[in-house]
Short mmCIF file of C-alpha atoms and ligand atoms in Angstrom, two decimals:
data_model
loop_
_atom_site.label_atom_id
_atom_site.label_comp_id
_atom_site.label_asym_id
_atom_site.label_seq_id
_atom_site.Cartn_x
_atom_site.Cartn_y
_atom_site.Cartn_z
CA MET A 1 -12.69 16.13 0.29
CA LEU A 2 -11.95 13.20 -1.98
CA ALA A 3 -8.28 12.37 -2.44
CA TYR A 4 -6.25 9.66 -4.16
CA ILE A 5 -3.07 8.21 -2.72
CA GLY A 6 -0.50 6.12 -4.54
CA LEU A 7 1.26 3.42 -2.53
CA GLY A 8 4.48 1.65 -3.47
CA SER A 9 6.93 -0.77 -1.86
CA ASN A 10 9.81 -2.96 -2.94
CA LEU A 11 11.27 -4.11 0.38
CA LYS A 12 10.36 -6.42 3.27
CA ASP A 13 7.20 -8.06 1.95
CA PRO A 14 5.73 -5.31 -0.27
CA LYS A 15 2.21 -6.73 -0.16
CA ALA A 16 2.15 -6.66 3.65
CA GLN A 17 3.67 -3.16 3.65
CA ILE A 18 0.93 -1.79 1.40
CA LYS A 19 -1.79 -3.54 3.38
CA ARG A 20 -0.41 -2.15 6.62
CA ALA A 21 -0.34 1.39 5.21
CA LEU A 22 -3.95 1.01 4.00
CA ALA A 23 -4.97 -0.18 7.47
CA SER A 24 -3.26 2.85 9.04
CA LEU A 25 -5.11 5.18 6.68
CA SER A 26 -8.46 3.60 7.39
CA ASN A 27 -7.83 3.58 11.15
CA ASN A 28 -7.21 7.31 11.16
CA ASP A 29 -10.05 9.58 12.28
CA GLY A 30 -9.22 12.06 9.55
CA ALA A 31 -9.58 9.66 6.63
CA LYS A 32 -12.11 7.14 5.39
CA LEU A 33 -10.97 4.53 2.90
CA ILE A 34 -13.46 4.35 0.05
CA ASN A 35 -11.81 2.12 -2.53
CA VAL A 36 -8.52 0.33 -3.23
CA SER A 37 -7.19 -0.82 -6.61
CA SER A 38 -5.68 -4.21 -7.33
CA PHE A 39 -1.97 -4.57 -6.63
CA TYR A 40 0.39 -4.22 -9.59
CA GLU A 41 3.97 -5.37 -9.99
CA SER A 42 6.59 -3.48 -12.00
CA LYS A 43 10.33 -3.11 -12.38
CA PRO A 44 11.98 -0.14 -10.65
CA LEU A 45 11.63 2.96 -12.78
CA LEU A 46 14.65 4.05 -14.82
CA GLU A 47 16.21 0.58 -14.56
CA ILE A 48 17.48 1.38 -11.09
CA PRO A 49 18.77 -1.88 -9.59
CA GLY A 50 16.55 -3.36 -6.90
CA PRO A 51 13.64 -5.71 -6.30
CA ASN A 52 10.42 -5.25 -8.26
CA TYR A 53 7.84 -2.84 -6.85
CA LEU A 54 4.29 -3.45 -5.83
CA ASN A 55 1.96 -0.48 -6.34
CA ALA A 56 -1.67 0.33 -5.65
CA VAL A 57 -3.90 3.41 -5.51
CA CYS A 58 -6.59 4.16 -2.95
CA LYS A 59 -9.44 6.64 -2.80
CA ILE A 60 -10.16 8.31 0.52
CA GLU A 61 -12.60 10.82 1.88
CA THR A 62 -10.84 13.14 4.27
CA LYS A 63 -11.43 16.05 6.61
CA LEU A 64 -7.71 16.79 6.66
CA SER A 65 -6.15 19.67 4.78
CA ALA A 66 -3.68 18.66 2.08
CA ILE A 67 -0.73 19.45 4.36
CA ASP A 68 -2.24 17.50 7.26
CA LEU A 69 -2.81 14.59 4.88
CA LEU A 70 0.84 14.82 3.84
CA ASP A 71 1.86 14.73 7.52
CA LEU A 72 -0.30 11.64 8.01
CA CYS A 73 1.27 9.93 4.98
CA GLN A 74 4.75 10.71 6.29
CA GLU A 75 3.85 9.43 9.77
CA ILE A 76 2.73 6.17 8.20
CA GLU A 77 5.95 5.96 6.19
CA GLU A 78 7.98 6.51 9.35
CA SER A 79 5.96 3.95 11.30
CA GLN A 80 6.94 1.41 8.63
CA GLN A 81 10.63 2.18 9.00
CA ARG A 82 10.98 4.00 5.76
CA VAL A 83 14.57 5.12 5.49
CA ARG A 84 15.40 7.87 3.06
CA GLU A 85 18.81 6.78 1.88
CA VAL A 86 19.37 7.76 -1.71
CA LYS A 87 17.00 9.50 -4.06
CA TRP A 88 15.12 6.90 -6.12
CA GLY A 89 16.34 4.20 -3.71
CA SER A 90 14.43 1.10 -2.63
CA ARG A 91 11.83 1.68 0.07
CA THR A 92 9.60 -0.24 2.47
CA ILE A 93 6.70 2.10 1.74
CA ASP A 94 5.98 5.25 -0.22
CA LEU A 95 2.72 7.19 0.03
CA ASP A 96 2.13 9.93 -2.53
CA ILE A 97 -0.89 12.21 -2.61
CA LEU A 98 -1.83 12.06 -6.27
CA LEU A 99 -4.95 14.22 -6.27
CA TYR A 100 -6.70 16.30 -3.62
CA GLY A 101 -10.18 17.12 -4.88
CA GLU A 102 -9.67 19.30 -7.91
CA GLN A 103 -7.11 21.48 -6.20
CA VAL A 104 -3.81 22.54 -7.68
CA ILE A 105 -1.21 22.97 -4.95
CA SER A 106 2.39 23.99 -5.34
CA ASN A 107 4.59 24.79 -2.39
CA LYS A 108 7.83 23.65 -0.82
CA ARG A 109 6.39 20.42 0.56
CA LEU A 110 3.63 19.54 -1.81
CA SER A 111 2.86 19.49 -5.53
CA ILE A 112 -0.62 18.33 -6.47
CA PRO A 113 -1.44 16.87 -8.91
CA HIS A 114 1.65 14.79 -8.23
CA PRO A 115 4.02 15.95 -10.99
CA GLU A 116 5.35 12.51 -11.90
CA ALA A 117 2.05 10.65 -11.64
CA ILE A 118 1.06 11.37 -15.21
CA ASN A 119 4.21 9.70 -16.56
CA ARG A 120 3.96 6.54 -14.51
CA ALA A 121 1.98 3.50 -15.58
CA PHE A 122 2.21 2.09 -12.03
CA VAL A 123 0.13 5.11 -10.90
CA LEU A 124 -2.19 5.67 -13.86
CA VAL A 125 -3.14 2.02 -14.43
CA PRO A 126 -4.41 1.38 -10.86
CA LEU A 127 -6.03 4.83 -10.72
CA PHE A 128 -7.86 4.12 -13.98
CA GLU A 129 -9.05 0.80 -12.54
CA ILE A 130 -10.88 2.52 -9.67
CA GLU A 131 -11.73 5.87 -11.31
CA PRO A 132 -11.89 5.55 -15.11
CA SER A 133 -13.51 8.93 -15.65
CA ILE A 134 -11.31 11.06 -13.40
CA LYS A 135 -9.73 14.28 -14.70
CA PHE A 136 -6.43 15.73 -13.53
CA PRO A 137 -6.77 19.47 -12.97
CA LEU A 138 -4.90 21.28 -15.77
CA LEU A 139 -3.74 17.99 -17.31
CA GLY A 140 -6.85 16.32 -18.67
CA SER A 141 -8.62 12.98 -18.50
CA ILE A 142 -6.90 9.87 -17.23
CA LYS A 143 -7.90 8.13 -20.45
CA ASP A 144 -5.94 10.64 -22.54
CA LEU A 145 -3.02 10.59 -20.10
CA LEU A 146 -2.84 6.79 -20.27
CA GLU A 147 -2.67 6.85 -24.05
CA ARG A 148 0.66 8.72 -23.92
CA ILE A 149 2.55 6.13 -21.87
CA ASP A 150 3.80 2.57 -22.08
CA LYS A 151 1.53 0.33 -20.03
CA LEU A 152 3.19 -2.98 -20.81
CA ASP A 153 5.45 -2.86 -17.81
CA VAL A 154 2.85 -3.15 -15.03
CA ASN A 155 1.28 -6.48 -14.20
CA LYS A 156 -1.84 -6.94 -12.12
CA LEU A 157 -1.30 -9.52 -9.38
N1 ROI B 1 9.37 2.24 -9.53
C1 ROI B 1 8.23 1.51 -9.49
N2 ROI B 1 8.07 0.54 -10.38
N3 ROI B 1 7.27 1.74 -8.55
C2 ROI B 1 7.42 2.73 -7.63
O1 ROI B 1 6.53 2.94 -6.78
C3 ROI B 1 8.58 3.52 -7.67
N4 ROI B 1 8.76 4.54 -6.80
C4 ROI B 1 9.82 5.34 -6.86
C5 ROI B 1 10.92 5.14 -7.84
C6 ROI B 1 12.19 4.93 -7.09
C7 ROI B 1 10.99 6.37 -8.73
N5 ROI B 1 10.68 4.00 -8.72
C8 ROI B 1 9.55 3.25 -8.65
O2 ROI B 1 9.92 6.36 -6.02
#
């Protein structure tokens, strides 16, 4: 299965945090890293106070089910001392499954396509960089999705 994961960090050397998470993904037997976008800097969403974020998107090929992939993402977050303090708070690392093949998944732990992805330039811009012709199940082409949002606020490193 092909899947896309969004990575974000705004604490403790964000670039190193994202690189470490990518290394963990590629070192896992269940996942093969196929492509990684550039890194993009942006202000915290909703003007929440805190350091700027660094974001990237990667494409993987995986044998894992969506739930097992979620477990892997959460293990990586924990291994990088992610602390869940407040909702929307700063974080050392965040891994979101954006797309899992063309599947639509909705249960207590997982919503795919990621429900907020389509509103966020820091997700759509790097995804478009590595997969300009991808379609979101139910939601349409990334090109059309990108036209609806403000892209000025993400800067490629
Ligand atoms: N803001 C930006 N710019 N990048 C993120 O990855 C990010 N992640 C989040 C919240 C707190 C919503 N804001 C963000 O989870």
